[in-house]
XYZ file of C-alpha atoms in Angstrom:
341
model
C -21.814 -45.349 8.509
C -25.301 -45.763 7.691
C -27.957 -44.303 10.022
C -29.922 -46.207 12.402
C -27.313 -48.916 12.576
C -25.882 -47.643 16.171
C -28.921 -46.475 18.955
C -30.238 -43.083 18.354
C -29.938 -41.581 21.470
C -32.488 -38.465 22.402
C -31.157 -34.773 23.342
C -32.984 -31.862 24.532
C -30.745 -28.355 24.380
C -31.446 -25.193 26.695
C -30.639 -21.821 25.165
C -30.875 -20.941 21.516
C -28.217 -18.310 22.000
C -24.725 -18.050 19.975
C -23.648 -21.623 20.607
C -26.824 -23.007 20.954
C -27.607 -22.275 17.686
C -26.700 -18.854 16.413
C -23.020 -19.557 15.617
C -24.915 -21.286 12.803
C -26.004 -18.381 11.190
C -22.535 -17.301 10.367
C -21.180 -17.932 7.256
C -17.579 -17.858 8.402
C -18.003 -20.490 10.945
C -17.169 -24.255 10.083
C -20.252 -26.335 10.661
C -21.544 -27.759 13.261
C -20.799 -24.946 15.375
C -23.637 -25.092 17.239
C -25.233 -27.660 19.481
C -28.516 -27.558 17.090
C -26.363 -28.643 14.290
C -24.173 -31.109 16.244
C -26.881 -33.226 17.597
C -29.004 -33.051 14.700
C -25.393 -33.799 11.788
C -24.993 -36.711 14.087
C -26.214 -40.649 13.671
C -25.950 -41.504 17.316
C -28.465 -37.937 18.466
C -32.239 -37.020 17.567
C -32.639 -33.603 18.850
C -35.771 -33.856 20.179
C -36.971 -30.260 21.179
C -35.285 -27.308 22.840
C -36.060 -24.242 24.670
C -35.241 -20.367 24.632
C -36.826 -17.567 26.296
C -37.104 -15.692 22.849
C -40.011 -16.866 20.763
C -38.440 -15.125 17.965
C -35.973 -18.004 18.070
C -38.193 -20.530 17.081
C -38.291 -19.444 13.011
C -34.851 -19.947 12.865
C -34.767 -23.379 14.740
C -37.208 -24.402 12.180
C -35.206 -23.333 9.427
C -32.698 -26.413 10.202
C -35.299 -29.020 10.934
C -38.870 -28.210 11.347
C -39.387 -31.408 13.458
C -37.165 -30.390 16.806
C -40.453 -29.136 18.994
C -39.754 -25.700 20.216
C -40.361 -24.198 24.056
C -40.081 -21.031 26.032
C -40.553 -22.970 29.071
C -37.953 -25.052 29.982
C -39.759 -26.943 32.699
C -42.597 -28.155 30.250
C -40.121 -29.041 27.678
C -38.566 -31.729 30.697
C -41.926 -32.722 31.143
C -43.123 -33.324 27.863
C -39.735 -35.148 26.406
C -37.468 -37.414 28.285
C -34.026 -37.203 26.454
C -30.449 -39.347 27.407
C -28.394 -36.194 27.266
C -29.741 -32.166 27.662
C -27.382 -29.627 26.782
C -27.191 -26.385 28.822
C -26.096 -23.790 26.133
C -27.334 -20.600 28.776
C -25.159 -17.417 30.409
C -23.637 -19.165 33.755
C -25.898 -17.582 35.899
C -28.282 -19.864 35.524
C -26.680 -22.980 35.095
C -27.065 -24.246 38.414
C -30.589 -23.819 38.976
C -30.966 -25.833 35.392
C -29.030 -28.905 36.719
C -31.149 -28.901 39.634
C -34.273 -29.036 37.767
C -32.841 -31.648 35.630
C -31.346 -34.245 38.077
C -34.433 -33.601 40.259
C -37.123 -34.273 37.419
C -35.956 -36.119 34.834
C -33.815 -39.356 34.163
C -31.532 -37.868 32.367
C -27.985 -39.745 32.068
C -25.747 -36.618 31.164
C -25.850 -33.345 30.918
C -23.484 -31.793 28.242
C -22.787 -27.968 29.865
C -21.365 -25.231 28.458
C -18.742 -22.697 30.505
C -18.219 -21.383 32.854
C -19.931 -24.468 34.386
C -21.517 -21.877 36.680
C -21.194 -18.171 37.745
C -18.777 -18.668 40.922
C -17.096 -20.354 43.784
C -20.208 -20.835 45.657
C -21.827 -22.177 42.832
C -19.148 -24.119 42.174
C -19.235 -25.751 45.807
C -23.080 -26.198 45.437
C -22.724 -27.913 42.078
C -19.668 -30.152 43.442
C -22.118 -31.219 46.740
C -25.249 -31.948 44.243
C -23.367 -33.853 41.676
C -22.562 -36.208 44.239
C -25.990 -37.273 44.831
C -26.747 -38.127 41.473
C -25.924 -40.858 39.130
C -25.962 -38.162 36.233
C -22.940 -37.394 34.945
C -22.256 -33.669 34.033
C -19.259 -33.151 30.766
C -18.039 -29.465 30.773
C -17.854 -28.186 26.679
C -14.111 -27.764 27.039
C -14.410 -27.905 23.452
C -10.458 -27.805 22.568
C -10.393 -31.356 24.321
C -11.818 -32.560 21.397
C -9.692 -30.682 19.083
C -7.601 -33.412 16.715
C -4.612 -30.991 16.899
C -4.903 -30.262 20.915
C -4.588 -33.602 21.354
C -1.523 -34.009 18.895
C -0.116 -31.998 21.282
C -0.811 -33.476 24.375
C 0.495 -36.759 22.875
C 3.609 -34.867 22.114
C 4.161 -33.605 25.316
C 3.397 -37.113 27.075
C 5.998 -39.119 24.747
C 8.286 -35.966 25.246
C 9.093 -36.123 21.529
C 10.502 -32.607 21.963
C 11.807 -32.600 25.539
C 10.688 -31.771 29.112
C 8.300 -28.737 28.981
C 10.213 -25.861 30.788
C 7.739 -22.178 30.190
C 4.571 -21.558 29.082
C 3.492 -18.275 27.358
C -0.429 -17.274 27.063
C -1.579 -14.499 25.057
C -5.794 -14.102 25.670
C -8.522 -11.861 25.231
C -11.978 -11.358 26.911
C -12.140 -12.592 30.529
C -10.470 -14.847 32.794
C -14.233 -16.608 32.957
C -14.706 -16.679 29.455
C -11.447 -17.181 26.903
C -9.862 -18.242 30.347
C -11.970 -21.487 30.826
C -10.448 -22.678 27.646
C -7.108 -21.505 27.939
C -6.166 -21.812 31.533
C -8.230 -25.626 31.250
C -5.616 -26.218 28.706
C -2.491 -25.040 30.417
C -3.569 -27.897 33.143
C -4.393 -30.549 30.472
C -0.960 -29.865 29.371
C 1.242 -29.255 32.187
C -0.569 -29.841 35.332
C -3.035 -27.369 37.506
C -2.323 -24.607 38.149
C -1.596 -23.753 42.020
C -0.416 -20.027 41.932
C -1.141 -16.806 40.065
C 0.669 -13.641 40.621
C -1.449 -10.781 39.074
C 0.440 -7.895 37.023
C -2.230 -5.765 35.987
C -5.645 -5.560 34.822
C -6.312 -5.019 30.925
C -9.659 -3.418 29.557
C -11.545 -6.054 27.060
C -15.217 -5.506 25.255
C -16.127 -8.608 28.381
C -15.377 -5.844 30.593
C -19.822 -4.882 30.587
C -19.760 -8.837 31.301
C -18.374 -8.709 34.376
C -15.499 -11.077 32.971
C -12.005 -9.045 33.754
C -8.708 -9.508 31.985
C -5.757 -10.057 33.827
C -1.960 -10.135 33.079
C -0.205 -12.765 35.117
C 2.482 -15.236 36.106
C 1.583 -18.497 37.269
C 2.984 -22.185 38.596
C 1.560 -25.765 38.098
C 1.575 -28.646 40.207
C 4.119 -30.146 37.737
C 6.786 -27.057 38.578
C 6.220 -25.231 35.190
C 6.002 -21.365 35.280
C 4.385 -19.242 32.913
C 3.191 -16.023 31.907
C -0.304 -15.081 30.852
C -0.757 -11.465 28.805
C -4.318 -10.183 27.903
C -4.945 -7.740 25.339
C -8.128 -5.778 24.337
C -9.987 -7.236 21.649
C -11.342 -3.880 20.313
C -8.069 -4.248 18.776
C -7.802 -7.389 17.459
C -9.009 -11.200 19.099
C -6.320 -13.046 20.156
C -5.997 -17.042 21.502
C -2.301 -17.975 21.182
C 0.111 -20.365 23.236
C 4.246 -21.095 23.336
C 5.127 -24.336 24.650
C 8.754 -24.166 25.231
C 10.523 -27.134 26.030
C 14.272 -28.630 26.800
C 14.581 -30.135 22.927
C 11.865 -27.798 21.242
C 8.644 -25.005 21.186
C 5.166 -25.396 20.310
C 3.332 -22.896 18.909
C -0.516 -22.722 19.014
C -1.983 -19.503 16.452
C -5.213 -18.846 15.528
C -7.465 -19.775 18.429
C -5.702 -22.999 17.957
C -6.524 -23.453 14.510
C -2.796 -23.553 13.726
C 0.125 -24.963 15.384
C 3.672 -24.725 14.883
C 6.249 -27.637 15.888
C 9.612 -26.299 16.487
C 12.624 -28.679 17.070
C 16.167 -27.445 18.187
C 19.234 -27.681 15.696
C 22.259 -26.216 14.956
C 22.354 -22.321 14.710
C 22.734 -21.324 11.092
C 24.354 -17.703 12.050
C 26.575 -18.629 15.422
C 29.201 -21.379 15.350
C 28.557 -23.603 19.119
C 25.166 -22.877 19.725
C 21.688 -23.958 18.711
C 18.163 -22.548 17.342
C 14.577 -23.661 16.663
C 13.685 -24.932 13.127
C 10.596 -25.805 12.230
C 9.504 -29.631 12.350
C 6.353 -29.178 11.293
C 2.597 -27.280 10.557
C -0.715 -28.230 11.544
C -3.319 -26.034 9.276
C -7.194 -25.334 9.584
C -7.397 -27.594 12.692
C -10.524 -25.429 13.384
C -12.118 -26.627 9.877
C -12.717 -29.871 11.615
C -15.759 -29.421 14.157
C -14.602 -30.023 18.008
C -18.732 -30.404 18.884
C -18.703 -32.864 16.433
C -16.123 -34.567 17.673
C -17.912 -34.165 21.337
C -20.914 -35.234 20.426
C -19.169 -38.785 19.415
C -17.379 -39.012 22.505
C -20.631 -38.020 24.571
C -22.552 -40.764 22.966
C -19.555 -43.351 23.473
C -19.923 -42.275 27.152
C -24.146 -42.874 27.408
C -23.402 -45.900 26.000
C -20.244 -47.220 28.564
C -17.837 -47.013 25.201
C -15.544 -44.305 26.712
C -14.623 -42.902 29.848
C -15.224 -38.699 29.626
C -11.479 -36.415 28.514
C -13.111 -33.776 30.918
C -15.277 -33.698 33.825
C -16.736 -31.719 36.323
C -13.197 -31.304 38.390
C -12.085 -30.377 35.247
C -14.680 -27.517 34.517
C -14.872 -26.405 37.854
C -10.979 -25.685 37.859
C -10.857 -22.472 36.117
C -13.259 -21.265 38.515
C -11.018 -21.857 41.318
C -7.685 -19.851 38.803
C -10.836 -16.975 38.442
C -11.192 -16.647 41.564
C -7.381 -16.600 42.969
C -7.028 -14.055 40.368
C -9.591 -11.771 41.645
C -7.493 -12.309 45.121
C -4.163 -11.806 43.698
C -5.282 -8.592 41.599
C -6.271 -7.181 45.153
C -3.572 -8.341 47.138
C -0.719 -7.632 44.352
C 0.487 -11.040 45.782
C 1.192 -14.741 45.052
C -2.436 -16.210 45.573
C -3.002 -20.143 45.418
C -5.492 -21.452 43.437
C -7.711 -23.344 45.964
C -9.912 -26.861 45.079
C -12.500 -27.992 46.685
C-alpha cells in the first residue's frame, strides 16, 4: 500500500522506557517492538513528538527519526502538538494522573495504554468513573489480542473444532500485575472471567523489588472451567506457557506464545480400547510477526469508525480485580471472588 493514500493520523507517546522504545535496541527482538517503531513503520501514524523524563533518551530517539520532537515535559509536549491517539508507555503509577491530563487538555480521540492500566483497585475505580465522562476512548496494550496465532485459537475454541474446553493449565513468571495482565486477560478471552482464585502459595520472582508477587493458584470462570495457575522464578529460566485441554483435544501455547501445539484425540497406539492425543498441527515463530504492528492497524481502524476495539477498558481493568482477589486469597488461604466494578 502506498503511503499517503489512507489519512495519516498524528500520535504523541509518553515514556521512552523498554516498550516505549528501548525494546528496540535489542537485537533479538522482532521489530516493531516498540511503540517508537510501531507508529513511525506504519502508513496510517506520524509520530509526532514524545516525552521521557531522561534527556539522555533523546539521542537514541533521534537515531530512528530525527524529526519526532523530543520533551521532558509532558505537559508542554500536549500543549505544543495535538495528536489523534497518545500512547502511555510509563510504570502504572502514573498512569492515571496522565489520562487526566490528557482528557482534560487535549482533544485527543484515544489513548493507546500500556499495563497494568493503573497501579490498583482504587485507581482502577477512579479511572472507570473518569472514563465515563469522556468521549475518549482508552485501548489497554493487551498485546496477545493482536497475536495472529492467539486468535487462531480463540477461533478454535469458538467453532469447538476440538471439543468443549474442560481445564486450563498456566505456567507464569514475574507478577500477577505484570506477566499476569497478559495471561490471566487471556484465560478470560478464552474461557470466560475469571470469578474465583484459591491461592496455594507464594513463589519468589526477580518482580519481587517491583512490588509484583507471584502466586500459585486454582481458579473458576464464569463459563464453569477450572484451572490451575503455577509460577516459577525467573532467575531460573522465563516462562509463559498454557494447556488448553478439551473434550476432543489440547492446546498447547510454548514460548511466550510464540509456539502452539494442536493436539487432537485418536486411537491409543500402546493400549487396545482407549484413546491419546496426536498432534494435528504446529504454529511456529508466531512472535516473528509484530502484535504492535498489528495494534497499531486495528487502533487506526478504530479513530477512523472501521473497527470496533478486541479489548477495552473492562477488559484491562479485569486483571486488576484477579490481582487483587489474589492478594485476599493469599491472606485468607481461602476461595476469594474476583470482584468488578
Amino acid at each position: 500500500m502506498i503511503r499517503g493514500a489512507l489519512r495519516m493520523l498524528h500520535s504523541l507517546i509518553i515514556g521512552l522506557g523498554q516498550i516505549g522504545l528501548l525494546y528496540d535496541l535489542d537485537p533479538l527482538r522482532h521489530k516493531p517492538s516498540s511503540h517508537t517503531t510501531a507508529y513511525l513503520d506504519s502508513e496510517r501514524f506520524r509520530l509526532v513528538a514524545a516525552a521521557d523524563i531522561h534527556q539522555g533518551r533523546e539521542s537514541l530517539l533521534r537515531g530512528f527519526d530525527d524529526s519526532v520532537r523530543f520533551y521532558t515535559q509532558v505537559t508542554a509536549m500536549l500543549q505544543d502538538h495535538a495528536a489523534e491517539v497518545i500512547s502511555i508507555c510509563t510504570p502504572p503509577d502514573n498512569h492515571l494522573a496522565l489520562i487526566r491530563e490528557i482528557i482534560s487538555t487535549t482533544s485527543t480521540k484515544l489513548i493507546f495504554c500500556e499495563k497494568p492500566v493503573v497501579a490498583n483497585l482504587d485507581e482502577a475505580r477512579s479511572l472507570h468513573e473518569l472514563m465515563q465522562t469522556t468521549g475518549c476512548m482508552l485501548i489497554p496494550n493487551l498485546s496477545r489480542r493482536w497475536n495472529k496465532g492467539m486468535q487462531r485459537i480463540y477461533e478454535a475454541l469458538r467453532q469447538g473444532a476440538y471439543g468443549e474446553l474442560q481445564r486450563i493449565h498456566l505456567r507464569y513468571t514475574r507478577g500477577i500485575y505484570n506477566t499476569g495482565s497478559h495471561i490471566f486477560d487471556l484465560v478470560s478471552w478464552f474461557a470466560g472471567r475469571l470469578q474465583s482464585v484459591l491461592v496455594i502459595d507464594q513463589v519468589p520472582t526477580s518482580a519481587d523489588h517491583e512490588g509484583d508477587s507471584s502466586f500459585t493458584l486454582h481458579f473458576t470462570t464464569e463459563r464453569q472451567v477450572s484451572g490451575y495457575a503455577e509460577a516459577f522464578d525467573d532467575r531460573y529460566y522465563y516462562m509463559f506457557e498454557m494447556d488448553l485441554y478439551l473434550t476432543r483435544g489440547k492446546i498447547t501455547i510454548l514460548e511466550s506464545g510464540n509456539k502452539v501445539r494442536y493436539e487432537r484425540v485418536g486411537e491409543h497406539q500402546l493400549f487396545s480400547g482407549f484413546q491419546s492425543l496426536h498432534l494435528d498441527k504446529f504454529d511456529d515463530n508466531l512472535l516473528h510477526d509484530s502484535t504492535l504492528k498489528h495494534a497499531m492497524e486495528h487502533i487506526a481502524d478504530v479513530v477512523d469508525g472501521k473497527q470496533q476495539p478486541v479489548c477495552t477498558l473492562k477488559d484491562g481493568l479485569h486483571p486488576i480485580f484477579i490481582a487483587e482477589a489474589v492478594q485476599r486469597s493469599y491472606l485468607s488461604r481461602q476461595w476469594e471472588p474476583v470482584k468488578p466494578l
